[in-house]
Structures are given as structure tokens and as C-alpha cells.
mmCIF file of C-alpha atoms in Angstrom:
data_model
loop_
_atom_site.group_PDB
_atom_site.id
_atom_site.type_symbol
_atom_site.label_atom_id
_atom_site.label_comp_id
_atom_site.label_asym_id
_atom_site.label_seq_id
_atom_site.Cartn_x
_atom_site.Cartn_y
_atom_site.Cartn_z
ATOM 1 C CA MET A 380 22.775 25.107 -10.423
ATOM 2 C CA LEU A 381 18.185 23.638 -10.413
ATOM 3 C CA LYS A 382 18.124 20.047 -12.393
ATOM 4 C CA ILE A 383 14.774 18.036 -12.521
ATOM 5 C CA THR A 384 14.238 14.475 -13.369
ATOM 6 C CA LYS A 385 11.336 12.388 -13.756
ATOM 7 C CA TYR A 386 10.856 8.662 -12.543
ATOM 8 C CA GLY A 387 8.186 6.127 -12.582
ATOM 9 C CA ALA A 388 6.707 3.882 -10.778
ATOM 10 C CA ILE A 389 4.787 0.783 -11.836
ATOM 11 C CA ASP A 390 3.482 -0.894 -8.731
ATOM 12 C CA ILE A 391 1.216 -4.097 -9.346
ATOM 13 C CA GLY A 392 -0.851 -5.189 -6.420
ATOM 14 C CA SER A 393 -3.455 -7.841 -6.219
ATOM 15 C CA ASN A 394 -6.207 -5.089 -6.204
ATOM 16 C CA ALA A 395 -4.993 -2.596 -8.320
ATOM 17 C CA VAL A 396 -2.284 -1.913 -11.179
ATOM 18 C CA ARG A 397 -0.878 2.152 -10.184
ATOM 19 C CA LEU A 398 2.021 3.838 -12.494
ATOM 20 C CA LEU A 399 3.638 6.595 -10.778
ATOM 21 C CA VAL A 400 5.100 9.529 -12.237
ATOM 22 C CA ALA A 401 7.750 11.811 -9.751
ATOM 23 C CA ASN A 402 9.608 14.678 -10.228
ATOM 24 C CA ILE A 403 12.802 14.726 -9.123
ATOM 25 C CA ILE A 404 14.157 18.497 -7.699
ATOM 26 C CA GLU A 405 17.901 18.814 -7.255
ATOM 27 C CA ASP A 406 18.756 21.696 -5.900
ATOM 28 C CA GLU A 407 22.535 22.812 -4.932
ATOM 29 C CA ASP A 408 23.239 22.229 -1.091
ATOM 30 C CA LYS A 409 19.518 21.123 -0.609
ATOM 31 C CA GLU A 410 17.977 17.263 -0.125
ATOM 32 C CA PRO A 411 16.722 16.020 -2.601
ATOM 33 C CA GLN A 412 12.957 16.783 -3.110
ATOM 34 C CA PHE A 413 9.978 14.795 -5.175
ATOM 35 C CA LYS A 414 6.967 15.645 -6.276
ATOM 36 C CA LYS A 415 4.337 13.214 -7.583
ATOM 37 C CA SER A 416 3.899 14.806 -11.229
ATOM 38 C CA SER A 417 1.146 12.185 -12.497
ATOM 39 C CA LEU A 418 -0.809 8.909 -11.175
ATOM 40 C CA VAL A 419 -2.574 6.699 -12.780
ATOM 41 C CA ARG A 420 -4.729 3.424 -11.521
ATOM 42 C CA VAL A 421 -6.113 0.596 -12.727
ATOM 43 C CA PRO A 422 -8.784 -1.899 -11.663
ATOM 44 C CA ILE A 423 -7.416 -5.189 -12.568
ATOM 45 C CA ARG A 424 -8.163 -7.667 -9.606
ATOM 46 C CA LEU A 425 -5.110 -9.640 -10.209
ATOM 47 C CA GLY A 426 -5.796 -11.176 -6.062
ATOM 48 C CA ALA A 427 -8.956 -12.537 -7.242
ATOM 49 C CA ASP A 428 -7.800 -14.712 -9.654
ATOM 50 C CA ALA A 429 -4.167 -16.102 -7.806
ATOM 51 C CA PHE A 430 -6.403 -16.351 -4.307
ATOM 52 C CA VAL A 431 -9.337 -18.658 -6.305
ATOM 53 C CA SER A 432 -7.887 -20.734 -8.622
ATOM 54 C CA GLY A 433 -4.105 -20.123 -7.444
ATOM 55 C CA GLU A 434 -3.329 -19.077 -11.718
ATOM 56 C CA ILE A 435 -3.931 -15.444 -13.446
ATOM 57 C CA SER A 436 -6.142 -15.660 -15.888
ATOM 58 C CA ASP A 437 -5.728 -15.292 -19.593
ATOM 59 C CA GLY A 438 -8.657 -12.296 -19.374
ATOM 60 C CA ASN A 439 -6.008 -10.076 -16.911
ATOM 61 C CA ILE A 440 -3.224 -10.883 -18.468
ATOM 62 C CA ASP A 441 -4.053 -9.929 -22.069
ATOM 63 C CA ARG A 442 -5.249 -6.632 -19.481
ATOM 64 C CA MET A 443 -2.087 -6.304 -17.626
ATOM 65 C CA VAL A 444 -0.143 -6.269 -20.820
ATOM 66 C CA ASP A 445 -2.386 -3.832 -22.350
ATOM 67 C CA ALA A 446 -1.409 -1.984 -19.481
ATOM 68 C CA MET A 447 2.216 -2.005 -19.544
ATOM 69 C CA ASN A 448 1.851 -1.101 -23.144
ATOM 70 C CA ALA A 449 -0.181 2.558 -21.728
ATOM 71 C CA PHE A 450 2.636 2.780 -19.075
ATOM 72 C CA LYS A 451 4.881 2.974 -20.798
ATOM 73 C CA LEU A 452 3.485 5.753 -22.973
ATOM 74 C CA ILE A 453 2.769 8.149 -20.469
ATOM 75 C CA MET A 454 5.698 7.383 -19.193
ATOM 76 C CA LYS A 455 7.656 7.864 -22.736
ATOM 77 C CA VAL A 456 4.952 11.306 -23.116
ATOM 78 C CA HIS A 457 6.071 12.079 -19.170
ATOM 79 C CA GLY A 458 10.205 11.690 -20.489
ATOM 80 C CA VAL A 459 10.605 9.613 -18.066
ATOM 81 C CA SER A 460 14.005 8.950 -17.538
ATOM 82 C CA LYS A 461 14.126 5.672 -15.787
ATOM 83 C CA TYR A 462 11.953 3.243 -14.282
ATOM 84 C CA LYS A 463 11.184 0.042 -12.008
ATOM 85 C CA ALA A 464 8.276 -2.599 -11.868
ATOM 86 C CA CYS A 465 7.616 -4.774 -9.299
ATOM 87 C CA ALA A 466 5.088 -7.167 -8.786
ATOM 88 C CA THR A 467 3.681 -8.390 -4.789
ATOM 89 C CA SER A 468 1.187 -11.100 -3.380
ATOM 90 C CA ALA A 469 -0.456 -12.161 -6.579
ATOM 91 C CA MET A 470 1.891 -12.050 -8.999
ATOM 92 C CA ARG A 471 4.337 -14.206 -6.046
ATOM 93 C CA GLU A 472 1.525 -16.840 -4.846
ATOM 94 C CA ALA A 473 0.238 -16.916 -9.046
ATOM 95 C CA SER A 474 1.234 -20.920 -10.604
ATOM 96 C CA ASN A 475 1.744 -18.885 -13.312
ATOM 97 C CA GLY A 476 3.163 -15.318 -12.109
ATOM 98 C CA GLN A 477 7.443 -15.916 -13.636
ATOM 99 C CA ALA A 478 5.703 -16.867 -17.120
ATOM 100 C CA VAL A 479 3.424 -13.912 -16.852
ATOM 101 C CA VAL A 480 6.540 -11.847 -16.443
ATOM 102 C CA GLU A 481 7.634 -13.564 -18.758
ATOM 103 C CA LYS A 482 4.805 -12.608 -22.052
ATOM 104 C CA ILE A 483 5.069 -9.241 -20.275
ATOM 105 C CA LEU A 484 8.543 -9.244 -20.884
ATOM 106 C CA LYS A 485 8.271 -9.549 -24.223
ATOM 107 C CA GLU A 486 4.952 -7.877 -25.048
ATOM 108 C CA THR A 487 5.899 -4.828 -23.933
ATOM 109 C CA GLU A 488 9.224 -4.745 -22.712
ATOM 110 C CA VAL A 489 8.988 -3.446 -19.445
ATOM 111 C CA GLU A 490 10.831 -5.940 -17.140
ATOM 112 C CA ILE A 491 8.607 -6.548 -13.709
ATOM 113 C CA ASP A 492 10.164 -7.320 -10.847
ATOM 114 C CA ILE A 493 8.680 -10.358 -8.265
ATOM 115 C CA ILE A 494 9.433 -8.837 -4.749
ATOM 116 C CA ASP A 495 8.480 -10.888 -1.842
ATOM 117 C CA GLY A 496 7.770 -9.602 1.445
ATOM 118 C CA LYS A 497 10.109 -8.605 3.029
ATOM 119 C CA LYS A 498 11.793 -6.271 0.377
ATOM 120 C CA GLU A 499 7.668 -5.296 -0.622
ATOM 121 C CA ALA A 500 8.894 -4.025 3.154
ATOM 122 C CA ALA A 501 11.766 -2.376 2.753
ATOM 123 C CA ILE A 502 10.984 -0.137 0.143
ATOM 124 C CA ILE A 503 8.075 0.650 0.978
ATOM 125 C CA SER A 504 9.833 1.934 4.660
ATOM 126 C CA SER A 505 12.110 3.986 2.567
ATOM 127 C CA THR A 506 9.546 6.828 2.068
ATOM 128 C CA ASP A 507 10.715 9.207 3.939
ATOM 129 C CA LEU A 508 8.997 9.604 7.225
ATOM 130 C CA SER A 509 10.794 11.848 8.840
ATOM 131 C CA SER A 510 8.103 14.449 8.651
ATOM 132 C CA LEU A 511 5.895 12.731 11.102
ATOM 133 C CA ILE A 512 8.096 10.728 12.478
ATOM 134 C CA LYS A 513 9.586 11.928 15.902
ATOM 135 C CA SER A 514 12.806 10.448 17.205
ATOM 136 C CA ASP A 515 11.187 10.170 20.737
ATOM 137 C CA SER A 516 8.001 8.350 19.487
ATOM 138 C CA THR A 517 6.841 4.855 18.918
ATOM 139 C CA TYR A 518 4.489 4.326 15.999
ATOM 140 C CA LEU A 519 3.377 1.135 14.153
ATOM 141 C CA TYR A 520 3.800 1.044 10.341
ATOM 142 C CA VAL A 521 0.637 -0.473 8.484
ATOM 143 C CA ASP A 522 0.543 -0.640 5.186
ATOM 144 C CA VAL A 523 -2.492 -3.039 4.162
ATOM 145 C CA GLY A 524 -2.957 -4.659 0.247
ATOM 146 C CA GLY A 525 -5.283 -6.915 -1.690
ATOM 147 C CA GLY A 526 -2.251 -10.278 -0.961
ATOM 148 C CA SER A 527 -0.586 -8.731 2.235
ATOM 149 C CA THR A 528 0.021 -6.128 5.036
ATOM 150 C CA GLU A 529 3.327 -5.275 5.896
ATOM 151 C CA PHE A 530 3.260 -4.277 9.810
ATOM 152 C CA THR A 531 7.297 -1.763 10.489
ATOM 153 C CA LEU A 532 8.010 -1.030 14.528
ATOM 154 C CA PHE A 533 9.495 2.386 14.739
ATOM 155 C CA SER A 534 10.828 3.718 17.708
ATOM 156 C CA LYS A 535 13.263 7.182 18.538
ATOM 157 C CA GLY A 536 12.925 7.316 14.753
ATOM 158 C CA LYS A 537 15.177 3.236 13.923
ATOM 159 C CA ILE A 538 13.319 -0.436 12.629
ATOM 160 C CA VAL A 539 12.758 -2.621 15.810
ATOM 161 C CA ASN A 540 11.407 -5.074 13.871
ATOM 162 C CA SER A 541 9.016 -5.434 9.987
ATOM 163 C CA LYS A 542 6.740 -8.502 9.064
ATOM 164 C CA SER A 543 4.428 -9.184 6.254
ATOM 165 C CA PHE A 544 1.046 -11.590 6.998
ATOM 166 C CA LYS A 545 -1.274 -13.203 4.255
ATOM 167 C CA ILE A 546 -3.897 -10.251 5.073
ATOM 168 C CA GLY A 547 -5.145 -8.461 2.013
ATOM 169 C CA THR A 548 -8.704 -7.569 1.429
ATOM 170 C CA VAL A 549 -9.277 -8.935 -1.469
ATOM 171 C CA ARG A 550 -7.705 -11.905 0.079
ATOM 172 C CA LEU A 551 -10.288 -11.595 3.566
ATOM 173 C CA ILE A 552 -13.292 -10.697 0.856
ATOM 174 C CA ASN A 553 -12.664 -14.457 -0.937
ATOM 175 C CA ASN A 554 -10.906 -16.425 1.723
ATOM 176 C CA ALA A 555 -13.415 -19.433 4.339
ATOM 177 C CA LYS A 556 -14.089 -17.317 7.855
ATOM 178 C CA ALA A 557 -11.976 -19.485 9.956
ATOM 179 C CA GLU A 558 -8.919 -19.399 7.392
ATOM 180 C CA ASN A 559 -9.193 -14.920 7.755
ATOM 181 C CA LYS A 560 -9.688 -15.828 11.777
ATOM 182 C CA ALA A 561 -6.128 -17.972 12.395
ATOM 183 C CA ILE A 562 -4.624 -15.733 10.306
ATOM 184 C CA PHE A 563 -5.928 -12.526 11.980
ATOM 185 C CA LYS A 564 -4.631 -14.297 15.414
ATOM 186 C CA LYS A 565 -1.467 -14.912 14.331
ATOM 187 C CA VAL A 566 -1.101 -10.439 13.037
ATOM 188 C CA GLN A 567 -2.596 -10.262 16.728
ATOM 189 C CA GLN A 568 -0.082 -12.120 18.420
ATOM 190 C CA TRP A 569 3.198 -10.520 16.645
ATOM 191 C CA ILE A 570 0.962 -7.201 17.473
ATOM 192 C CA GLU A 571 1.160 -7.256 20.622
ATOM 193 C CA GLU A 572 4.411 -9.175 21.460
ATOM 194 C CA ASN A 573 6.391 -6.712 19.250
ATOM 195 C CA THR A 574 4.872 -3.225 21.192
ATOM 196 C CA GLU A 575 4.385 -4.520 24.312
ATOM 197 C CA ASP A 576 7.341 -2.554 26.057
ATOM 198 C CA TYR A 577 6.049 -0.097 24.099
ATOM 199 C CA LYS A 578 4.253 3.167 25.265
ATOM 200 C CA ARG A 579 1.582 5.249 23.582
ATOM 201 C CA ILE A 580 2.380 4.305 20.219
ATOM 202 C CA SER A 581 0.597 5.437 17.413
ATOM 203 C CA LEU A 582 -0.199 4.261 13.685
ATOM 204 C CA ILE A 583 1.297 5.322 10.574
ATOM 205 C CA GLY A 584 -1.639 3.595 8.206
ATOM 206 C CA SER A 585 -0.690 3.569 4.543
ATOM 207 C CA GLY A 586 -2.364 1.897 1.150
ATOM 208 C CA GLY A 587 -5.274 2.864 -1.161
ATOM 209 C CA ASN A 588 -8.243 2.046 1.699
ATOM 210 C CA ILE A 589 -6.964 4.196 4.220
ATOM 211 C CA ASN A 590 -5.797 7.542 2.398
ATOM 212 C CA LYS A 591 -9.799 6.743 1.065
ATOM 213 C CA LEU A 592 -10.932 6.867 4.200
ATOM 214 C CA PHE A 593 -8.403 10.262 5.262
ATOM 215 C CA LYS A 594 -10.356 11.567 2.692
ATOM 216 C CA MET A 595 -13.921 10.918 3.622
ATOM 217 C CA SER A 596 -12.857 12.150 7.135
ATOM 218 C CA GLY A 597 -12.117 15.851 6.071
ATOM 219 C CA ARG A 598 -8.838 16.449 7.458
ATOM 220 C CA GLU A 599 -6.158 17.972 7.062
ATOM 221 C CA LEU A 600 -2.686 16.809 5.907
ATOM 222 C CA GLY A 601 -0.761 15.800 8.747
ATOM 223 C CA LYS A 602 -3.781 15.946 10.989
ATOM 224 C CA PRO A 603 -3.818 11.958 12.820
ATOM 225 C CA ILE A 604 -7.364 9.904 12.751
ATOM 226 C CA SER A 605 -9.220 8.773 15.997
ATOM 227 C CA TYR A 606 -9.372 5.101 16.974
ATOM 228 C CA ILE A 607 -13.251 6.534 18.119
ATOM 229 C CA TYR A 608 -13.906 8.281 14.211
ATOM 230 C CA LEU A 609 -12.267 4.728 12.592
ATOM 231 C CA ASN A 610 -14.526 2.757 14.382
ATOM 232 C CA ALA A 611 -17.640 5.406 14.106
ATOM 233 C CA GLN A 612 -17.217 4.814 10.076
ATOM 234 C CA TYR A 613 -16.415 1.068 10.183
ATOM 235 C CA GLN A 614 -19.486 0.474 11.959
ATOM 236 C CA PHE A 615 -21.790 3.234 9.465
ATOM 237 C CA LEU A 616 -19.742 1.672 6.355
ATOM 238 C CA LYS A 617 -20.932 -2.147 7.183
ATOM 239 C CA LYS A 618 -24.644 -1.157 7.386
ATOM 240 C CA MET A 619 -24.239 -0.204 4.234
ATOM 241 C CA SER A 620 -24.786 -2.166 1.040
ATOM 242 C CA TYR A 621 -22.392 -2.550 -2.191
ATOM 243 C CA ARG A 622 -24.588 -0.729 -4.135
ATOM 244 C CA GLU A 623 -25.446 2.452 -1.328
ATOM 245 C CA ARG A 624 -21.266 2.534 -1.053
ATOM 246 C CA ILE A 625 -20.912 3.577 -4.917
ATOM 247 C CA SER A 626 -24.386 5.239 -5.034
ATOM 248 C CA GLU A 627 -23.740 7.406 -1.907
ATOM 249 C CA LEU A 628 -20.317 7.839 -0.990
ATOM 250 C CA SER A 629 -19.563 7.496 -4.856
ATOM 251 C CA LEU A 630 -17.130 4.436 -4.019
ATOM 252 C CA ASN A 631 -15.371 3.587 -6.796
ATOM 253 C CA PRO A 632 -17.004 -0.241 -7.465
ATOM 254 C CA ASP A 633 -13.624 -1.937 -6.516
ATOM 255 C CA ARG A 634 -12.630 0.102 -3.591
ATOM 256 C CA ALA A 635 -16.539 -0.246 -1.755
ATOM 257 C CA ASP A 636 -16.051 -3.853 -1.250
ATOM 258 C CA VAL A 637 -12.670 -3.965 0.347
ATOM 259 C CA ILE A 638 -12.560 -0.374 1.827
ATOM 260 C CA ILE A 639 -14.261 -2.969 5.064
ATOM 261 C CA PRO A 640 -12.209 -5.708 5.414
ATOM 262 C CA ALA A 641 -9.086 -2.565 5.216
ATOM 263 C CA THR A 642 -10.292 -0.603 8.292
ATOM 264 C CA LYS A 643 -11.016 -4.173 10.284
ATOM 265 C CA ILE A 644 -7.100 -4.821 9.526
ATOM 266 C CA TYR A 645 -6.525 -0.851 10.747
ATOM 267 C CA LEU A 646 -8.329 -0.594 13.467
ATOM 268 C CA SER A 647 -7.272 -4.493 14.655
ATOM 269 C CA ALA A 648 -3.946 -2.853 14.558
ATOM 270 C CA MET A 649 -5.111 0.311 16.713
ATOM 271 C CA LYS A 650 -6.158 -1.632 18.718
ATOM 272 C CA TRP A 651 -3.316 -5.141 19.522
ATOM 273 C CA SER A 652 -1.346 -2.396 20.238
ATOM 274 C CA GLY A 653 -2.944 0.141 22.616
ATOM 275 C CA ALA A 654 -2.574 2.589 19.218
ATOM 276 C CA ARG A 655 -5.395 5.614 19.341
ATOM 277 C CA LYS A 656 -5.088 7.658 16.737
ATOM 278 C CA ILE A 657 -3.949 6.508 13.499
ATOM 279 C CA PHE A 658 -1.507 9.634 11.344
ATOM 280 C CA VAL A 659 -1.689 8.746 6.836
ATOM 281 C CA PRO A 660 0.619 10.350 5.234
ATOM 282 C CA LYS A 661 -0.424 8.561 1.739
ATOM 283 C CA ILE A 662 2.762 7.391 0.556
ATOM 284 C CA GLY A 663 2.957 3.345 -0.624
ATOM 285 C CA LEU A 664 5.312 1.202 -2.615
ATOM 286 C CA SER A 665 4.968 3.003 -5.269
ATOM 287 C CA ASP A 666 6.764 6.463 -3.232
ATOM 288 C CA GLY A 667 9.314 3.357 -2.011
ATOM 289 C CA ILE A 668 9.989 2.241 -5.285
ATOM 290 C CA ILE A 669 11.093 6.194 -6.897
ATOM 291 C CA LYS A 670 12.913 7.339 -3.599
ATOM 292 C CA SER A 671 14.586 3.023 -3.719
ATOM 293 C CA LEU A 672 15.538 3.979 -7.393
ATOM 294 C CA TYR A 673 17.182 7.125 -6.789
ATOM 295 C CA PHE A 674 19.185 6.945 -3.816
ATOM 296 C CA ASN A 675 19.627 2.626 -6.221
ATOM 297 C CA LYS A 676 19.050 0.614 -3.733
ATOM 298 C CA LEU A 677 16.993 -1.787 -6.507
#
């Protein structure tokens, strides 16, 4: 007997806030299928508050309240039966993060969980990578966000190690150069130490920026991007002004600046791990929340 239910996932990131509505299709003697029904993205850059002034501004708190009320209505229209809201790095670090969560709960009845980097990596890793991960191969999974980046090393289908670093796109834009250099050094050390015993590693990239870069490449889903192509694209984007990236490449204003530091993170991870290609399955935290909800892991 065929059963279709709808779940919702709210991902409150440092660069944007997203709502994913997914159909969960269950049929007898078959694995459940998870199909995206709707994805709404709102460019509320919480990281610009949290990483500079240390707290979420009143203006962005009001926008968050409006966004949660809007998301509730969208989920109601879709007939969502269960949902979960998770906030990451910006809300973790904001001094008023917990107060914002309480205000949103009071005004919208949306309960938000502020999750740590380890839990974020675990939720992202719960997404279905089986179609990509070959049982005899090694992969470094890199999820670049606005405030942090999660790295997970897979070998022979199992997680070897994972770590979250405070090296996100919004943070890199707002930090001093010396600070960025120091954190890149720590990431390099971790990647080199964890990948030195493996040969022929491939990257798996997730996050809005790598999804956009993949779309711009015109490749078919499932086909990887090479290091050479990604590096050429990085040099091309760097030569353009912020205005040109918006007017000539049709990038959203809140994507046109962060796409450069994001590309640098992916390229650096490829260089330090020795990977020559990166797969882009177009999955992220919101997909992981849906799966974790279904399997009762949240």
C-alpha cells in the first residue's frame, strides 16, 4: 500500500534561512523515497551580526519572526505533518542566541534547536550518499556554510573521522586576514593528518555555493567537477567585481560575495587531500533533518 507524508526542515544558517518541504513515499517491500516538494530560501545574513557585533540585531530578529510565520503558513498549505528547525553557527555564537530562540517560540510557536558543529556534521552525514559513495573508495565530505565548515572522511562506506571548523564564508569576509590564515592552517593540518594514509581521494561538496558552481558548469547530475575546472572558475570569479558577478552572471546579491571564499575552501580541501575531482549531490543540512526526523534520530 502506497503512503505519502510530508515533512518540513528549517535550516537557520549564517548566510540564509531555508525551508525544505519533502514528500516521503513509502511502498510495501521498498526503501522509502524522499522527494523535494518545495525549497524556500530567505537571505537573512545572521552571520554578519554574530561574527561582527556578537549578537543578532533587532532588525534581523524581526525578519526571523516574519520568516518563521511565513514558513508555518507554507507548511500548512503543503500539509506538513512533522517538522524540525535547527540553527547553526551564527545563532550558536550570538550572545543573545537563546533569547532570540525564546522570542521566536513565544511569537510564532516555532521551536528552534541550536545545534553544535558535531551534531550538524552528523545530521548532514545522515543524508543518502549511497548512490555516490563506492564501498572501496575514500571521500572527504565538505559542507561549507556561512559560519562553519564540516569535514567528514569516509572510507569503504564508513565514517573515519569528522570535524567542524569555524571557517565559513560570511566569517571569512568579516574576519581579519591574519585570523583567516590561522584557521586555514588548522584545517590544512587536520585534512593532511587524516588523509595521508589514503590514496585517490575524491571530494563530496555540499552547500549553496558549490551547488551554484555545479549548475554554472553545465554538468549532468552525478558527474564530478575537476580541480582544474574549479580553479579556473575561481580565478575567473576573482577577476570580476561584485557588481559584475550580479549583472553578468546573474548571481543573487547575497551569493555574489560569498561564492569566492567558498570556492577557496573547496579548492584548499582538494589540494590538501590530493583530490582531483569533486562530486556535488545537491544535499545539505535540511535534507539531513528530513531523514533524521523520519528515522527518529532527532
